[in-house]
Coordinates of C-alpha atoms and ligand atoms in Angstrom, one line a residue:
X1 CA -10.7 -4.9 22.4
X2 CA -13.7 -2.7 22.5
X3 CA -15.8 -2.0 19.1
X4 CA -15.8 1.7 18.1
X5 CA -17.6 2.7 14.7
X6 CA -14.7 4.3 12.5
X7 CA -17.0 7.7 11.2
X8 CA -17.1 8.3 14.9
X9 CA -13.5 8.2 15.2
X10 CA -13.0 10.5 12.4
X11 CA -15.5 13.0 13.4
X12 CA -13.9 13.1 17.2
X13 CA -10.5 13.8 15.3
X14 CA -12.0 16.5 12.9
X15 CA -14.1 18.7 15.9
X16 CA -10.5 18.5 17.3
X17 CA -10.7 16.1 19.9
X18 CA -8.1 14.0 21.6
X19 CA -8.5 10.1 20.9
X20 CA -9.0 7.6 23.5
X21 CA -6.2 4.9 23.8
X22 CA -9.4 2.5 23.4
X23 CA -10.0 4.1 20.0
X24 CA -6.6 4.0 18.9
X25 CA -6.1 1.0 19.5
X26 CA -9.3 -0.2 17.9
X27 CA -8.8 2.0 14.7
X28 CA -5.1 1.1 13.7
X29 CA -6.1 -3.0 14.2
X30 CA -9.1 -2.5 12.7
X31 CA -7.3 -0.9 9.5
X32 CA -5.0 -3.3 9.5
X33 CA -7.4 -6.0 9.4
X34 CA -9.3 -4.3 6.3
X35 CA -12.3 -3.7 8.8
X36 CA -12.1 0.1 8.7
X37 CA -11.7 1.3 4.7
X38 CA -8.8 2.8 3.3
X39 CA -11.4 5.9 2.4
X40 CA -12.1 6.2 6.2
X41 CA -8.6 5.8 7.0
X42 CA -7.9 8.6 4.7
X43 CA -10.2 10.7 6.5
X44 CA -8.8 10.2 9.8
X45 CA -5.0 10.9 8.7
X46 CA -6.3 13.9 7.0
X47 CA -8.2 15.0 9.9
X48 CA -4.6 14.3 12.2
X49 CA -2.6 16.3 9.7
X50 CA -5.0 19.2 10.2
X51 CA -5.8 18.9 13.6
X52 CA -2.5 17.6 15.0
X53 CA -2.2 14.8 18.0
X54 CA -1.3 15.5 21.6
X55 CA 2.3 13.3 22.6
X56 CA 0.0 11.0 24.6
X57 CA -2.1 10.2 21.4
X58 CA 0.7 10.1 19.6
X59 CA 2.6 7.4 21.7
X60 CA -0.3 5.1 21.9
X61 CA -0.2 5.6 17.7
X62 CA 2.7 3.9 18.0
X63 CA 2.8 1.3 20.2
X64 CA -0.8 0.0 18.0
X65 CA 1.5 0.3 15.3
X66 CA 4.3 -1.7 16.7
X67 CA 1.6 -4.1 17.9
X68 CA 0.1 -4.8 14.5
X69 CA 3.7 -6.8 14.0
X70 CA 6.4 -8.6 14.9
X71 CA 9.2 -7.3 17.0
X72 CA 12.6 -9.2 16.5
X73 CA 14.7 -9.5 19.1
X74 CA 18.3 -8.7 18.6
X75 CA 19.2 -10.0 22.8
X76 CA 21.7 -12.9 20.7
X77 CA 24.0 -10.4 19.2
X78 CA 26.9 -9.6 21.7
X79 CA 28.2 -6.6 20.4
X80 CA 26.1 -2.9 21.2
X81 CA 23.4 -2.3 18.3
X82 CA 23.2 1.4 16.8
X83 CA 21.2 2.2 13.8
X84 CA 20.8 5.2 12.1
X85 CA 17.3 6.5 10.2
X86 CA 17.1 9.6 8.1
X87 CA 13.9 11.1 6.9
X88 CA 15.2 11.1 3.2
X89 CA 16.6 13.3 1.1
X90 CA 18.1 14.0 -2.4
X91 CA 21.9 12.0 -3.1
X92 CA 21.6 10.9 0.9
X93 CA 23.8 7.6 0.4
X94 CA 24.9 8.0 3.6
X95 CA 23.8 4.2 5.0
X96 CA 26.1 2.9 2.8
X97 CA 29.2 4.4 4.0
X98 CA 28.2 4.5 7.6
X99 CA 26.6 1.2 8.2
X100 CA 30.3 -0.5 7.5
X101 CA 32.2 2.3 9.3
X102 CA 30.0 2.1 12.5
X103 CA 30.4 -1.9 12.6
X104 CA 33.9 -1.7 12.1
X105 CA 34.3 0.7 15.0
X106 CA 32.8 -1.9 17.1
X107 CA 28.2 -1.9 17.1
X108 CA 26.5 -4.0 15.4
X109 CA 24.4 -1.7 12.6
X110 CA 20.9 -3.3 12.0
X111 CA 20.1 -1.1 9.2
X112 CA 15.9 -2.0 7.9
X113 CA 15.9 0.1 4.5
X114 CA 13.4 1.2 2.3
X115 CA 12.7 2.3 -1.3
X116 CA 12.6 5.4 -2.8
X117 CA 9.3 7.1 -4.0
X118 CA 9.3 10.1 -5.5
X119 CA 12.1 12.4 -6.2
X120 CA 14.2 11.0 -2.9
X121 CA 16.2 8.3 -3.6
X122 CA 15.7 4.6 -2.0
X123 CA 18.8 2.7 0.1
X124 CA 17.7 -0.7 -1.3
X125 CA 17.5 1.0 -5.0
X126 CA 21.0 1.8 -5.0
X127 CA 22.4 -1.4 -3.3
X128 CA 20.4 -3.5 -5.9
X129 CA 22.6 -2.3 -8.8
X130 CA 25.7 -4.4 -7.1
X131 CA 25.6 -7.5 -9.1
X132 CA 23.7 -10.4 -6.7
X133 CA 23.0 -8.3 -3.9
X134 CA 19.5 -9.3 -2.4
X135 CA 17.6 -7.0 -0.3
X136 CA 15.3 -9.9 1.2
X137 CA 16.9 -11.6 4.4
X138 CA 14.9 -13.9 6.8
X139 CA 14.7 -12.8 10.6
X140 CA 17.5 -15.5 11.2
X141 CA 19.5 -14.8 8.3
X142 CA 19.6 -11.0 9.4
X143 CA 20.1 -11.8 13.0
X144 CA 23.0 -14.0 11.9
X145 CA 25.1 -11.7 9.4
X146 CA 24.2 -9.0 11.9
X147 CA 26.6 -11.2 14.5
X148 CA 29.3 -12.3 12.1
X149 CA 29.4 -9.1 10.3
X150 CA 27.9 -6.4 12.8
X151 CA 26.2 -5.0 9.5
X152 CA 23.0 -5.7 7.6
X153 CA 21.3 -3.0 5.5
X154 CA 18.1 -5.0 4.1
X155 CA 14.2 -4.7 3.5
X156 CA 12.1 -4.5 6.4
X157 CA 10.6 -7.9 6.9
X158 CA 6.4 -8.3 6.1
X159 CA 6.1 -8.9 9.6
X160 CA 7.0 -5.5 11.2
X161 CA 4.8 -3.1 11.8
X162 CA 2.4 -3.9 9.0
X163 CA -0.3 -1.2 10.4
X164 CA 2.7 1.1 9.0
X165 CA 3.4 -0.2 5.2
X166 CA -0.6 0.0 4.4
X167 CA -0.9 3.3 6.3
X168 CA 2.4 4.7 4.5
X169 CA 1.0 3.5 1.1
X170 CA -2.2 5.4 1.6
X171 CA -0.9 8.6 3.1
X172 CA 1.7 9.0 -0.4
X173 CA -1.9 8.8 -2.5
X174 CA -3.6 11.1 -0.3
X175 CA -1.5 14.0 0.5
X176 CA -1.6 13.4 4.3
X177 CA 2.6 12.3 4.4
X178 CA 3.7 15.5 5.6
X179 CA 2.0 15.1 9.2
X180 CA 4.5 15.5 12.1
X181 CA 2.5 12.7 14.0
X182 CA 2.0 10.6 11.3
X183 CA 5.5 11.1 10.1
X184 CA 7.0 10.5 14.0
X185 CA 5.2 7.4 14.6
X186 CA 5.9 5.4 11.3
X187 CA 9.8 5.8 11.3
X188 CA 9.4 4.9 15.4
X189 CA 7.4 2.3 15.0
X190 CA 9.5 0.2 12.7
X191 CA 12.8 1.4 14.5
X192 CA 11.4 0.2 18.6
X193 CA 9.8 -3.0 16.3
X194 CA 13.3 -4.0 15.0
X195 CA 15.0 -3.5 18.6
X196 CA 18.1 -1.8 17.9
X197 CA 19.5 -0.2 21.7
X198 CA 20.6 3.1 20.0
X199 CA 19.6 5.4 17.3
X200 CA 20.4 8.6 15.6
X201 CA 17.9 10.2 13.4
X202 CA 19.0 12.4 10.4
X203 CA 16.4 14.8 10.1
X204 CA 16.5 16.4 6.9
X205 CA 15.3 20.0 6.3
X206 CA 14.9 22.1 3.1
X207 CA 13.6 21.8 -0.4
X208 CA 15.0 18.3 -1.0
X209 CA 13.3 17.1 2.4
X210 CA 9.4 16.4 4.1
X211 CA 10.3 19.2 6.1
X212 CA 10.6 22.3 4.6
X213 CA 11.7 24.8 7.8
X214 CA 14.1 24.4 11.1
X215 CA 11.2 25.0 13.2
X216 CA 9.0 21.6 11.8
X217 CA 12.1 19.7 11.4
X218 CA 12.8 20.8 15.6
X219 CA 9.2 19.8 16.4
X220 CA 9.3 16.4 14.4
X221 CA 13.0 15.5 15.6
X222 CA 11.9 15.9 19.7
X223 CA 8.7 14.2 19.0
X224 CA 10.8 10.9 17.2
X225 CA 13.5 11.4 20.2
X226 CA 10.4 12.0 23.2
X227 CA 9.2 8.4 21.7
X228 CA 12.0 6.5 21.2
X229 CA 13.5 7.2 24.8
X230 CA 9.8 6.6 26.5
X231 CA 10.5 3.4 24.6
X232 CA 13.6 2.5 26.1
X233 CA 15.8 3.3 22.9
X234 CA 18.7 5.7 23.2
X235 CA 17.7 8.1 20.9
X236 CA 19.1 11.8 19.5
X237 CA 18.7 13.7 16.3
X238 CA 20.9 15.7 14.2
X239 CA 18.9 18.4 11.8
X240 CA 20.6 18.5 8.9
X241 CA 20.6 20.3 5.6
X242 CA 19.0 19.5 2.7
X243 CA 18.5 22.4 0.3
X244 CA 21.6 20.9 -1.2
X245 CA 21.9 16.9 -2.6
X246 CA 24.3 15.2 -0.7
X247 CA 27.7 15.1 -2.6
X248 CA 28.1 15.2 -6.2
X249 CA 26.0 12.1 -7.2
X250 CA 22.7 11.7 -7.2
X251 CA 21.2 7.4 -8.5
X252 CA 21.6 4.6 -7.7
X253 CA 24.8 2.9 -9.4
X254 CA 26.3 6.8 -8.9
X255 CA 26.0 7.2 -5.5
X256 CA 27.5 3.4 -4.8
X257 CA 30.2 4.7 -6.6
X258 CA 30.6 7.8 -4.1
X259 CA 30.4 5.7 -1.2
X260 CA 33.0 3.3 -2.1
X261 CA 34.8 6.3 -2.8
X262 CA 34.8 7.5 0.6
X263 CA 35.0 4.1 2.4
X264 CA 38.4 4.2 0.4
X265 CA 39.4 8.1 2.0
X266 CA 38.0 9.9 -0.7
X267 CA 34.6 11.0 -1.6
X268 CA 33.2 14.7 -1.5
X269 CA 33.7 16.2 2.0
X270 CA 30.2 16.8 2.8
X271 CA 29.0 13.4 2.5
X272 CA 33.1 12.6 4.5
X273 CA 31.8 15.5 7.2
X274 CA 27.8 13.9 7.7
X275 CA 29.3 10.3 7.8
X276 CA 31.7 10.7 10.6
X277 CA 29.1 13.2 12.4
X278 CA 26.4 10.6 12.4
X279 CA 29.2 7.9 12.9
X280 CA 30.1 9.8 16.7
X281 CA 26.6 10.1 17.3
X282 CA 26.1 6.4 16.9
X283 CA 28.9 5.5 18.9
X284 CA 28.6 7.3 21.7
X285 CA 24.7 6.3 21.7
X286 CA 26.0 2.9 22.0
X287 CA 28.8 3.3 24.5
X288 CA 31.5 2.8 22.4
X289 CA 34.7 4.9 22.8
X290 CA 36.4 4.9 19.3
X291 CA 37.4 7.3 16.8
X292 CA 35.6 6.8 13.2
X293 CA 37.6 8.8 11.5
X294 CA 40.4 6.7 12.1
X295 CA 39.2 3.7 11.4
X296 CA 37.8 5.1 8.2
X297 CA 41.5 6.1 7.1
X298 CA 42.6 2.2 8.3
X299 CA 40.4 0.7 5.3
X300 CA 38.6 -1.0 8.0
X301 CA 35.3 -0.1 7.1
X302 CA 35.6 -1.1 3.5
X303 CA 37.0 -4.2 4.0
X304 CA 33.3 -4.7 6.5
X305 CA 31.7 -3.3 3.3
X306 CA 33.4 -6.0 1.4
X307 CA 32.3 -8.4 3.7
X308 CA 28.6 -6.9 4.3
X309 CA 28.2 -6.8 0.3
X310 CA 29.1 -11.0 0.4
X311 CA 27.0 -11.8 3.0
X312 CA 24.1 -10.6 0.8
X313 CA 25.1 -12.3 -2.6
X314 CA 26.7 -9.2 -4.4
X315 CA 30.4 -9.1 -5.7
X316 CA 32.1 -5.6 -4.1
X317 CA 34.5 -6.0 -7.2
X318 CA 32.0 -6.2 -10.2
X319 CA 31.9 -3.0 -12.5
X320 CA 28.4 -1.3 -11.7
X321 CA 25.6 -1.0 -14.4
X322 CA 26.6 2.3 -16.2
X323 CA 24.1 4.6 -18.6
X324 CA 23.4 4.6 -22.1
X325 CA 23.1 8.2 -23.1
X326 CA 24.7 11.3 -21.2
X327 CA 24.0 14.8 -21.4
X328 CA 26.3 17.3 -20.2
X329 CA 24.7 21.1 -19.4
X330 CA 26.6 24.2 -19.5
X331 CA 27.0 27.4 -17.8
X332 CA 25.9 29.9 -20.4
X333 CA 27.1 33.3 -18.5
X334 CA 30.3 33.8 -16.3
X335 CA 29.4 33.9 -12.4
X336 CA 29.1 32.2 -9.1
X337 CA 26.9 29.2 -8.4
X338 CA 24.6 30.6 -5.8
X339 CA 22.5 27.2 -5.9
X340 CA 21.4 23.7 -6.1
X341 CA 18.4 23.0 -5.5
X342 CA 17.8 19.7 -4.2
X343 CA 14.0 18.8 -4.7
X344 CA 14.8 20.4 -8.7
X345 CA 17.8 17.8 -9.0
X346 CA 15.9 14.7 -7.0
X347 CA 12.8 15.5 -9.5
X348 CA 15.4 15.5 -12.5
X349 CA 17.3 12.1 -11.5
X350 CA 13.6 10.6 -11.0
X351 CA 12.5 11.8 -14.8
X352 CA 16.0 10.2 -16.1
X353 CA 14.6 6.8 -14.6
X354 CA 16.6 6.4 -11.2
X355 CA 13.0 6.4 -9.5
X356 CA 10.2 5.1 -9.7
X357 CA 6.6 6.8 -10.4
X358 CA 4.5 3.9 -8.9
X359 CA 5.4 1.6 -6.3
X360 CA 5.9 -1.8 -8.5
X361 CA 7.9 0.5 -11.0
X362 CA 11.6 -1.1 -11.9
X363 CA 14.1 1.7 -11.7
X364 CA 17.3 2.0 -14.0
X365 CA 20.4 2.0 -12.3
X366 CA 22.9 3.3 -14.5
X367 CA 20.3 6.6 -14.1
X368 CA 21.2 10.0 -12.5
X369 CA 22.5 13.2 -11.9
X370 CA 26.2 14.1 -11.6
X371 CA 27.1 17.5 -9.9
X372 CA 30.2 18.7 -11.5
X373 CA 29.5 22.4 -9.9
X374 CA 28.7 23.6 -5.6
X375 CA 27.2 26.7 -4.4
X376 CA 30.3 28.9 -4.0
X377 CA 32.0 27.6 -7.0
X378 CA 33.1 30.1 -9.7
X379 CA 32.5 29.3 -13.0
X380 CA 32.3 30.8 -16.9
X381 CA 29.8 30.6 -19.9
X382 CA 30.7 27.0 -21.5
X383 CA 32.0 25.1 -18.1
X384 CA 29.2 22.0 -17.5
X385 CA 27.2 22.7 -14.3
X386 CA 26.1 19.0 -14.4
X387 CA 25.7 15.6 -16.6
X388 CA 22.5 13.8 -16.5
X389 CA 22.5 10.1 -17.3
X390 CA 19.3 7.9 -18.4
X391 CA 18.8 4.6 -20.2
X392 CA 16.3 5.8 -22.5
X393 CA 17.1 9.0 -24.1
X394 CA 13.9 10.1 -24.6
X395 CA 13.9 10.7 -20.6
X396 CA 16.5 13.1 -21.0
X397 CA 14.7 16.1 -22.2
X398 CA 12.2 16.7 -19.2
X399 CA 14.8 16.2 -17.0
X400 CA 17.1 18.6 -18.6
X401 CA 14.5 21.8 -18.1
X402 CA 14.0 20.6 -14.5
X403 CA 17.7 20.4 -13.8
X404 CA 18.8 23.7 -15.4
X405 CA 16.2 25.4 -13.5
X406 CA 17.8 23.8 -10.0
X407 CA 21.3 24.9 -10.7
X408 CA 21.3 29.3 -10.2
X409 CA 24.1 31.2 -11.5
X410 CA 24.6 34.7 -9.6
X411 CA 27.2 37.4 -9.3
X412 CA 27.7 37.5 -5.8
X413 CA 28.9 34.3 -3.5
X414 CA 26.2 32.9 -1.5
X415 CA 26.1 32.6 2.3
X416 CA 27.0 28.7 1.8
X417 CA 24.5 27.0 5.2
X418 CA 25.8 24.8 7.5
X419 CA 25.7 20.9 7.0
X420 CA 24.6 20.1 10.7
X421 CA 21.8 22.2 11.9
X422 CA 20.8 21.2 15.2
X423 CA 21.0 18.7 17.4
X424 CA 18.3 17.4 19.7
X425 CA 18.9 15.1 22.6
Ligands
URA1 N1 9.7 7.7 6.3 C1 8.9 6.8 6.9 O1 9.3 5.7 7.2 N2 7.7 7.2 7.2 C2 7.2 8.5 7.0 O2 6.1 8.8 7.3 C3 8.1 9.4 6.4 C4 9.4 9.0 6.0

């Protein structure tokens, strides 16, 4: 591999130039290896969040980044893979749900998860509060419950894509996260690395989400599509909203609780409507002709979340960790919700303890926010908008003025948005 000197890299990057694929391939090794600094690397993703990347540059991004890792191969498992990634959002349990239903309709769901960090909420963090339930799974343990169960939702192994877990860890200290190419190639990277045949993206736009407008969310949902079909992955987004948390819980032990709920036919009918929409997408990505909604309704995909819960060491059946203190806030004028604001409800479950502040932070599971209001909904002075739930009561305050500040009461019904924006094949 030819020898480049990193300020040279960053300075071609800053004047606005493209990057050879010799120097980024050099650069992302070199990172990984510790040979070019994390102050350099900072520069450079700095000078790529101002300056942008061409698709080329950005492809070649990725494939370094695959190359810094592993890539598993999932050629033993008979049944169609189909996973599912969303960008993160506030009260987005949807993997939980989902990753059973889609098995049970016939794929097999390799779902890699993550951790939440800041106000958005963490798959693995919510799964954790099921008593036993163990997010670390060998390559051979995963590729084996994947088989017998057709659904694993799990950490990402240390082997795959490493480039991406030091480069990710660096960008969230140094304000460069919200960079389309940056953003596109580290959720790619892991996905072509962990060698699932299908995948729908959720991209999330609004306040709760990286993407703040349609028109970035468009630009980063074709660029994750352009690179996962280039890669041989059938790829397609949905743009979906995310101005409003996702259902009416927002935790860890909460929102288990309101996926369980809708695995048994219940559950609020937003989280319901995105489940089964993602659930078709999947599907049909994979070549399978079925009909999730009726399988939902058969109590097929619980009993696979039964058995995918097992598989891990956790008990389906055990009561989940609940709160010490709760808090109920109250409407204090008649009126119309007109609405939730999801980054102000995110930010308040995080003060109540349901996520972390630094990466090696424990979170509390029994933590969160319950929405017992929706935009649209009437209500009068004294009705409770929402209760807020922490271990340690002296969380609750902080929390309490950034959630009362998220919920708006008005006089007129809103124009309630759409759930699924866009879709981009
Ligand atoms: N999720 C990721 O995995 N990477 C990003 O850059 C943003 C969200």
């Amino acid at each position: 591999m030819s020898e480049f000197a990193a300020v040279d890299v960053i300075r071609a990057k800053r004047d606005g130039h493209p990057l050879s694929d010799a120097q980024i391939d050099w650069v992302v090794d070199a990172y990984t290896k510790g040979i070019v600094a994390d102050e350099q690397m900072s520069a450079l993703a700095m000078a790529i969040l101002l300056r942008g990347m061409t698709p080329a540059e950005i492809a070649r991004w990725t494939a370094a980044m695959i190359a810094s890792g592993e890539r598993l191969d999932l050629s033993s498992v008979t049944r169609p893979t189909a996973d599912k990634h969303s960008t993160g959002g506030v009260g987005d349990k949807i993997t939980l749900p989902l990753t059973p239903l889609v098995a049970a309709c016939g794929a097999a769901v390799p779902q890699l998860s993550g951790r939440g960090l800041g106000h958005t909420g963490g798959t693995l963090d919510k799964l954790e509060s099921i008593p036993g339930w163990r997010a670390q799974l060998s390559n051979d343990e995963f590729k084996r419950q994947l088989q017998d169960v057709g659904a694993v939702i799990c950490a990402a192994g240390e082997g795959l894509a490493p480039a991406d877990r030091k480069l990710y860890a660096l960008r969230d200290v140094t304000g460069t996260v919200e960079a389309i190419p940056l953003i596109a190639s580290s959720i790619m990277s892991k996905k072509i690395a962990e060698g699932t045949g299908a995948l729908v993206l959720d991209v999330k736009v609004g306040s709760g989400a990286f993407m703040k407008d349609l028109e970035s969310a468009r630009e980063l949902a074709r660029t994750m599509v352009r690179l996962g079909q280039d890669s041989g992955v059938n790829t397609i987004a949905l743009l979906t909203d995310m101005s409003t948390p996702l259902g009416l819980a927002v935790g860890n032990a909460v929102e288990v609780t309101e996926s369980v709920e809708v695995l048994a036919g219940g559950g609020p009918a937003d989280v319901v409507e995105l489940t089964l929409a993602l659930a078709r997408e999947m599907l049909t990505a994979a070549g399978i002709d079925a009909d999730p909604a009726k399988v939902l309704e058969s109590g097929a995909a619980m009993d696979t979340w039964r058995a995918m819960i097992r598989a891990q060491g956790g008990d389906p059946e055990a009561p989940l960790p609940v709160a010490r203190e709760t808090e109920v806030l109250r409407a204090t004028a008649d009126g119309v919700v007109s609405s939730v604001d999801a980054y102000g409800i995110g930010l308040a479950a995080w003060r109540l303890g349901a996520g972390r502040a630094r990466k090696e932070d424990p979170v509390s599971f029994g933590a969160g926010v319950l929405l017992k209001v929706r935009p649209g909904d009437e209500v009068r002075a004294g009705d409770v908008l929402l209760e807020l739930r922490a271990d340690d009561p002296a969380r609750i305050p902080a929390a309490r003025d950034e959630a009362a500040e998220a919920v708006v009461i008005g006089t007129e019904p809103p124009t309630l948005t759409k759930l699924v924006l866009d879709r981009i094949a």
